[in-house]
Amino acid sequence: MVSKQSLTPDDWINAAFRLLADAGPKAIRVDLMCKALGVTKGSFYWHFADLGALKAAMIERWRQAAARDLIATATQTELSPRDLIIALFEEVQKRRARGGALAETALRQWAGADPSVLKLVRDADNERLAFLTTQMRAAGLTGGEARSRAAFVYAALIGMEQLAGEPALTPSNMAGIIDAALTPGG
């Protein structure tokens, strides 16, 4: 049995994300996490005041990874707006391929049943959309056209998660979609 001191809050967050991805939000329960980690409930309460505190930490971790870290990774080098958008798509694919803890599809399903989760998912969506809109404007699109094209490209990004394994949604095929979105008047 693992001692409560050897586990970290990240261990609990990762266990909760695995339960979320495997069985949905109702499976995020202290007893199920304890069973998965081989510890007692006391270990959980050593790290979190309650289940609500754990869920808040999960959502913040996802938001950091899904928006801020993702954008930071995509923008580490000087790339054209087109290549920055492609880099964002590629980073999402890499994270999805690693699977598990940050399963965006499961989190979006959770958001459908929990208004507090929905708010944070929308906040992350807005950060991603702002990034994409900035890239669209840098590529020469203006005003509402830049925002609507960014929303279209973002919908494709989310769709990649929903249609995992679809052969038409490879990074090379996504480049064509991005090129079409970046073509003014197209």
PDB file of C-alpha atoms in Angstrom:
ATOM      1  CA  MET A   1       0.000   0.000   0.000  1.00  0.00           C
ATOM      2  CA  VAL A   2       1.252   3.476  -0.918  1.00  0.00           C
ATOM      3  CA  SER A   3       1.618   5.956   1.931  1.00  0.00           C
ATOM      4  CA  LYS A   4      -0.181   9.297   1.827  1.00  0.00           C
ATOM      5  CA  GLN A   5       3.154  11.122   1.904  1.00  0.00           C
ATOM      6  CA  SER A   6       4.464   9.337  -1.195  1.00  0.00           C
ATOM      7  CA  LEU A   7       1.500  10.447  -3.315  1.00  0.00           C
ATOM      8  CA  THR A   8       1.292  13.974  -4.655  1.00  0.00           C
ATOM      9  CA  PRO A   9      -1.710  16.055  -5.639  1.00  0.00           C
ATOM     10  CA  ASP A  10      -0.747  15.276  -9.253  1.00  0.00           C
ATOM     11  CA  ASP A  11      -1.161  11.554  -8.560  1.00  0.00           C
ATOM     12  CA  TRP A  12      -4.722  12.191  -7.399  1.00  0.00           C
ATOM     13  CA  ILE A  13      -5.476  14.486 -10.326  1.00  0.00           C
ATOM     14  CA  ASN A  14      -4.141  11.893 -12.783  1.00  0.00           C
ATOM     15  CA  ALA A  15      -6.208   9.151 -11.143  1.00  0.00           C
ATOM     16  CA  ALA A  16      -9.310  11.340 -11.359  1.00  0.00           C
ATOM     17  CA  PHE A  17      -8.667  12.047 -15.056  1.00  0.00           C
ATOM     18  CA  ARG A  18      -8.278   8.320 -15.738  1.00  0.00           C
ATOM     19  CA  LEU A  19     -11.638   7.685 -14.069  1.00  0.00           C
ATOM     20  CA  LEU A  20     -13.192  10.546 -16.026  1.00  0.00           C
ATOM     21  CA  ALA A  21     -11.878   9.218 -19.336  1.00  0.00           C
ATOM     22  CA  ASP A  22     -12.809   5.606 -18.552  1.00  0.00           C
ATOM     23  CA  ALA A  23     -16.205   5.989 -16.908  1.00  0.00           C
ATOM     24  CA  GLY A  24     -17.348   9.620 -16.944  1.00  0.00           C
ATOM     25  CA  PRO A  25     -17.686  12.324 -14.307  1.00  0.00           C
ATOM     26  CA  LYS A  26     -19.792  10.269 -11.893  1.00  0.00           C
ATOM     27  CA  ALA A  27     -16.800   7.945 -11.484  1.00  0.00           C
ATOM     28  CA  ILE A  28     -14.707  10.723  -9.943  1.00  0.00           C
ATOM     29  CA  ARG A  29     -15.188   9.451  -6.416  1.00  0.00           C
ATOM     30  CA  VAL A  30     -12.789   9.259  -3.508  1.00  0.00           C
ATOM     31  CA  ASP A  31     -13.381   5.548  -2.948  1.00  0.00           C
ATOM     32  CA  LEU A  32     -12.673   4.658  -6.592  1.00  0.00           C
ATOM     33  CA  MET A  33      -9.501   6.752  -6.659  1.00  0.00           C
ATOM     34  CA  CYS A  34      -8.332   5.180  -3.398  1.00  0.00           C
ATOM     35  CA  LYS A  35      -8.911   1.733  -4.829  1.00  0.00           C
ATOM     36  CA  ALA A  36      -7.023   2.607  -8.018  1.00  0.00           C
ATOM     37  CA  LEU A  37      -4.113   4.042  -6.054  1.00  0.00           C
ATOM     38  CA  GLY A  38      -4.140   1.417  -3.309  1.00  0.00           C
ATOM     39  CA  VAL A  39      -4.508   3.881  -0.438  1.00  0.00           C
ATOM     40  CA  THR A  40      -7.025   4.885   2.202  1.00  0.00           C
ATOM     41  CA  LYS A  41      -9.367   7.873   2.142  1.00  0.00           C
ATOM     42  CA  GLY A  42      -7.123   9.575   4.675  1.00  0.00           C
ATOM     43  CA  SER A  43      -4.494   9.875   1.981  1.00  0.00           C
ATOM     44  CA  PHE A  44      -6.939  11.733  -0.262  1.00  0.00           C
ATOM     45  CA  TYR A  45      -7.889  14.171   2.489  1.00  0.00           C
ATOM     46  CA  TRP A  46      -4.216  14.738   3.217  1.00  0.00           C
ATOM     47  CA  HIS A  47      -3.985  16.427  -0.191  1.00  0.00           C
ATOM     48  CA  PHE A  48      -7.482  17.839  -0.806  1.00  0.00           C
ATOM     49  CA  ALA A  49     -10.091  19.347   1.485  1.00  0.00           C
ATOM     50  CA  ASP A  50     -12.868  17.624  -0.447  1.00  0.00           C
ATOM     51  CA  LEU A  51     -13.864  16.266  -3.834  1.00  0.00           C
ATOM     52  CA  GLY A  52     -14.746  19.753  -5.028  1.00  0.00           C
ATOM     53  CA  ALA A  53     -11.171  20.906  -4.426  1.00  0.00           C
ATOM     54  CA  LEU A  54      -9.848  17.980  -6.457  1.00  0.00           C
ATOM     55  CA  LYS A  55     -12.244  18.707  -9.318  1.00  0.00           C
ATOM     56  CA  ALA A  56     -11.214  22.382  -9.315  1.00  0.00           C
ATOM     57  CA  ALA A  57      -7.559  21.306  -9.509  1.00  0.00           C
ATOM     58  CA  MET A  58      -8.377  18.948 -12.384  1.00  0.00           C
ATOM     59  CA  ILE A  59     -10.075  21.688 -14.355  1.00  0.00           C
ATOM     60  CA  GLU A  60      -7.286  24.174 -13.767  1.00  0.00           C
ATOM     61  CA  ARG A  61      -4.696  21.588 -14.819  1.00  0.00           C
ATOM     62  CA  TRP A  62      -6.655  20.884 -18.004  1.00  0.00           C
ATOM     63  CA  ARG A  63      -7.110  24.575 -18.779  1.00  0.00           C
ATOM     64  CA  GLN A  64      -3.411  25.231 -18.308  1.00  0.00           C
ATOM     65  CA  ALA A  65      -2.486  22.309 -20.556  1.00  0.00           C
ATOM     66  CA  ALA A  66      -5.277  22.726 -23.099  1.00  0.00           C
ATOM     67  CA  ALA A  67      -4.850  26.423 -23.733  1.00  0.00           C
ATOM     68  CA  ARG A  68      -1.879  28.160 -22.177  1.00  0.00           C
ATOM     69  CA  ASP A  69       0.739  25.395 -22.424  1.00  0.00           C
ATOM     70  CA  LEU A  70      -0.523  24.282 -25.823  1.00  0.00           C
ATOM     71  CA  ILE A  71      -0.240  27.777 -27.264  1.00  0.00           C
ATOM     72  CA  ALA A  72       3.130  28.342 -25.604  1.00  0.00           C
ATOM     73  CA  THR A  73       4.462  25.117 -27.126  1.00  0.00           C
ATOM     74  CA  ALA A  74       3.123  25.994 -30.573  1.00  0.00           C
ATOM     75  CA  THR A  75       4.705  29.465 -30.463  1.00  0.00           C
ATOM     76  CA  GLN A  76       8.182  28.557 -29.217  1.00  0.00           C
ATOM     77  CA  THR A  77       9.748  29.311 -32.584  1.00  0.00           C
ATOM     78  CA  GLU A  78       9.226  32.070 -35.117  1.00  0.00           C
ATOM     79  CA  LEU A  79       6.744  30.638 -37.575  1.00  0.00           C
ATOM     80  CA  SER A  80       4.309  32.089 -40.070  1.00  0.00           C
ATOM     81  CA  PRO A  81       0.670  32.345 -38.932  1.00  0.00           C
ATOM     82  CA  ARG A  82      -0.150  29.298 -41.088  1.00  0.00           C
ATOM     83  CA  ASP A  83       2.653  27.266 -39.553  1.00  0.00           C
ATOM     84  CA  LEU A  84       1.667  28.362 -36.026  1.00  0.00           C
ATOM     85  CA  ILE A  85      -1.862  27.057 -36.592  1.00  0.00           C
ATOM     86  CA  ILE A  86      -0.475  23.800 -37.975  1.00  0.00           C
ATOM     87  CA  ALA A  87       1.865  23.573 -34.962  1.00  0.00           C
ATOM     88  CA  LEU A  88      -1.164  23.953 -32.669  1.00  0.00           C
ATOM     89  CA  PHE A  89      -2.967  21.119 -34.486  1.00  0.00           C
ATOM     90  CA  GLU A  90       0.127  18.920 -34.321  1.00  0.00           C
ATOM     91  CA  GLU A  91       0.532  19.573 -30.611  1.00  0.00           C
ATOM     92  CA  VAL A  92      -3.111  18.604 -29.988  1.00  0.00           C
ATOM     93  CA  GLN A  93      -2.537  15.386 -31.945  1.00  0.00           C
ATOM     94  CA  LYS A  94       0.603  14.575 -29.926  1.00  0.00           C
ATOM     95  CA  ARG A  95      -1.229  15.124 -26.663  1.00  0.00           C
ATOM     96  CA  ARG A  96      -4.133  12.981 -27.834  1.00  0.00           C
ATOM     97  CA  ALA A  97      -1.730  10.225 -28.884  1.00  0.00           C
ATOM     98  CA  ARG A  98      -0.330  10.209 -25.345  1.00  0.00           C
ATOM     99  CA  GLY A  99      -3.932   9.623 -24.253  1.00  0.00           C
ATOM    100  CA  GLY A 100      -5.212   9.353 -20.760  1.00  0.00           C
ATOM    101  CA  ALA A 101      -5.275  12.153 -18.288  1.00  0.00           C
ATOM    102  CA  LEU A 102      -6.146  15.108 -20.474  1.00  0.00           C
ATOM    103  CA  ALA A 103      -8.843  13.436 -22.558  1.00  0.00           C
ATOM    104  CA  GLU A 104     -10.618  16.473 -23.935  1.00  0.00           C
ATOM    105  CA  THR A 105     -13.644  14.574 -25.133  1.00  0.00           C
ATOM    106  CA  ALA A 106     -14.380  13.277 -21.631  1.00  0.00           C
ATOM    107  CA  LEU A 107     -13.908  16.728 -20.166  1.00  0.00           C
ATOM    108  CA  ARG A 108     -16.295  18.281 -22.685  1.00  0.00           C
ATOM    109  CA  GLN A 109     -18.878  15.639 -21.815  1.00  0.00           C
ATOM    110  CA  TRP A 110     -18.442  16.504 -18.147  1.00  0.00           C
ATOM    111  CA  ALA A 111     -18.906  20.186 -19.000  1.00  0.00           C
ATOM    112  CA  GLY A 112     -22.282  19.322 -20.509  1.00  0.00           C
ATOM    113  CA  ALA A 113     -23.536  18.301 -17.075  1.00  0.00           C
ATOM    114  CA  ASP A 114     -21.661  20.749 -14.818  1.00  0.00           C
ATOM    115  CA  PRO A 115     -21.965  24.532 -15.296  1.00  0.00           C
ATOM    116  CA  SER A 116     -18.745  25.275 -13.397  1.00  0.00           C
ATOM    117  CA  VAL A 117     -16.778  22.930 -15.659  1.00  0.00           C
ATOM    118  CA  LEU A 118     -18.537  24.382 -18.709  1.00  0.00           C
ATOM    119  CA  LYS A 119     -17.391  27.882 -17.749  1.00  0.00           C
ATOM    120  CA  LEU A 120     -13.764  26.813 -17.550  1.00  0.00           C
ATOM    121  CA  VAL A 121     -13.961  24.869 -20.812  1.00  0.00           C
ATOM    122  CA  ARG A 122     -15.423  27.968 -22.470  1.00  0.00           C
ATOM    123  CA  ASP A 123     -12.613  30.074 -20.994  1.00  0.00           C
ATOM    124  CA  ALA A 124     -10.034  27.713 -22.529  1.00  0.00           C
ATOM    125  CA  ASP A 125     -11.971  27.732 -25.812  1.00  0.00           C
ATOM    126  CA  ASN A 126     -11.852  31.530 -25.801  1.00  0.00           C
ATOM    127  CA  GLU A 127      -8.082  31.493 -25.252  1.00  0.00           C
ATOM    128  CA  ARG A 128      -7.604  29.103 -28.167  1.00  0.00           C
ATOM    129  CA  LEU A 129      -9.984  31.105 -30.382  1.00  0.00           C
ATOM    130  CA  ALA A 130      -8.156  34.335 -29.548  1.00  0.00           C
ATOM    131  CA  PHE A 131      -4.876  32.704 -30.580  1.00  0.00           C
ATOM    132  CA  LEU A 132      -6.357  31.426 -33.838  1.00  0.00           C
ATOM    133  CA  THR A 133      -8.019  34.784 -34.567  1.00  0.00           C
ATOM    134  CA  THR A 134      -4.688  36.543 -34.046  1.00  0.00           C
ATOM    135  CA  GLN A 135      -3.056  34.162 -36.516  1.00  0.00           C
ATOM    136  CA  MET A 136      -5.847  34.718 -39.045  1.00  0.00           C
ATOM    137  CA  ARG A 137      -5.384  38.485 -38.775  1.00  0.00           C
ATOM    138  CA  ALA A 138      -1.612  38.142 -39.071  1.00  0.00           C
ATOM    139  CA  ALA A 139      -2.219  36.183 -42.280  1.00  0.00           C
ATOM    140  CA  GLY A 140      -4.219  39.070 -43.739  1.00  0.00           C
ATOM    141  CA  LEU A 141      -7.839  38.350 -42.817  1.00  0.00           C
ATOM    142  CA  THR A 142      -9.757  41.154 -41.152  1.00  0.00           C
ATOM    143  CA  GLY A 143     -12.553  41.716 -38.648  1.00  0.00           C
ATOM    144  CA  GLY A 144     -15.388  39.236 -38.560  1.00  0.00           C
ATOM    145  CA  GLU A 145     -13.856  37.140 -41.327  1.00  0.00           C
ATOM    146  CA  ALA A 146     -10.788  36.443 -39.164  1.00  0.00           C
ATOM    147  CA  ARG A 147     -12.950  35.437 -36.196  1.00  0.00           C
ATOM    148  CA  SER A 148     -15.353  33.263 -38.207  1.00  0.00           C
ATOM    149  CA  ARG A 149     -12.499  31.467 -39.956  1.00  0.00           C
ATOM    150  CA  ALA A 150     -10.769  30.973 -36.606  1.00  0.00           C
ATOM    151  CA  ALA A 151     -13.994  29.461 -35.256  1.00  0.00           C
ATOM    152  CA  PHE A 152     -14.209  27.147 -38.269  1.00  0.00           C
ATOM    153  CA  VAL A 153     -10.615  25.988 -37.840  1.00  0.00           C
ATOM    154  CA  TYR A 154     -11.199  25.542 -34.106  1.00  0.00           C
ATOM    155  CA  ALA A 155     -14.290  23.443 -34.798  1.00  0.00           C
ATOM    156  CA  ALA A 156     -12.075  21.222 -36.966  1.00  0.00           C
ATOM    157  CA  LEU A 157      -9.590  20.973 -34.099  1.00  0.00           C
ATOM    158  CA  ILE A 158     -12.318  19.859 -31.686  1.00  0.00           C
ATOM    159  CA  GLY A 159     -13.664  17.511 -34.335  1.00  0.00           C
ATOM    160  CA  MET A 160     -10.262  15.838 -34.488  1.00  0.00           C
ATOM    161  CA  GLU A 161     -10.825  14.823 -30.881  1.00  0.00           C
ATOM    162  CA  GLN A 162     -14.326  13.569 -31.568  1.00  0.00           C
ATOM    163  CA  LEU A 163     -13.272  11.611 -34.658  1.00  0.00           C
ATOM    164  CA  ALA A 164     -10.036  10.167 -33.331  1.00  0.00           C
ATOM    165  CA  GLY A 165      -8.628   7.732 -35.845  1.00  0.00           C
ATOM    166  CA  GLU A 166     -10.429   9.225 -38.844  1.00  0.00           C
ATOM    167  CA  PRO A 167      -7.914   8.925 -41.716  1.00  0.00           C
ATOM    168  CA  ALA A 168      -9.074  12.179 -43.338  1.00  0.00           C
ATOM    169  CA  LEU A 169      -8.040  14.158 -40.259  1.00  0.00           C
ATOM    170  CA  THR A 170      -4.289  13.772 -40.429  1.00  0.00           C
ATOM    171  CA  PRO A 171      -2.030  16.775 -39.837  1.00  0.00           C
ATOM    172  CA  SER A 172      -1.201  16.896 -43.561  1.00  0.00           C
ATOM    173  CA  ASN A 173      -4.897  16.985 -44.482  1.00  0.00           C
ATOM    174  CA  MET A 174      -5.513  19.629 -41.832  1.00  0.00           C
ATOM    175  CA  ALA A 175      -2.931  21.837 -43.594  1.00  0.00           C
ATOM    176  CA  GLY A 176      -5.276  21.966 -46.589  1.00  0.00           C
ATOM    177  CA  ILE A 177      -8.173  23.035 -44.381  1.00  0.00           C
ATOM    178  CA  ILE A 178      -6.000  25.697 -42.788  1.00  0.00           C
ATOM    179  CA  ASP A 179      -4.825  26.925 -46.197  1.00  0.00           C
ATOM    180  CA  ALA A 180      -8.429  27.243 -47.339  1.00  0.00           C
ATOM    181  CA  ALA A 181      -9.355  29.128 -44.164  1.00  0.00           C
ATOM    182  CA  LEU A 182      -6.438  31.535 -44.656  1.00  0.00           C
ATOM    183  CA  THR A 183      -7.389  32.373 -48.256  1.00  0.00           C
ATOM    184  CA  PRO A 184      -9.186  35.741 -48.246  1.00  0.00           C
ATOM    185  CA  GLY A 185     -12.602  35.615 -49.894  1.00  0.00           C
ATOM    186  CA  GLY A 186     -12.286  31.820 -50.260  1.00  0.00           C
TER     187      GLY A 186
END
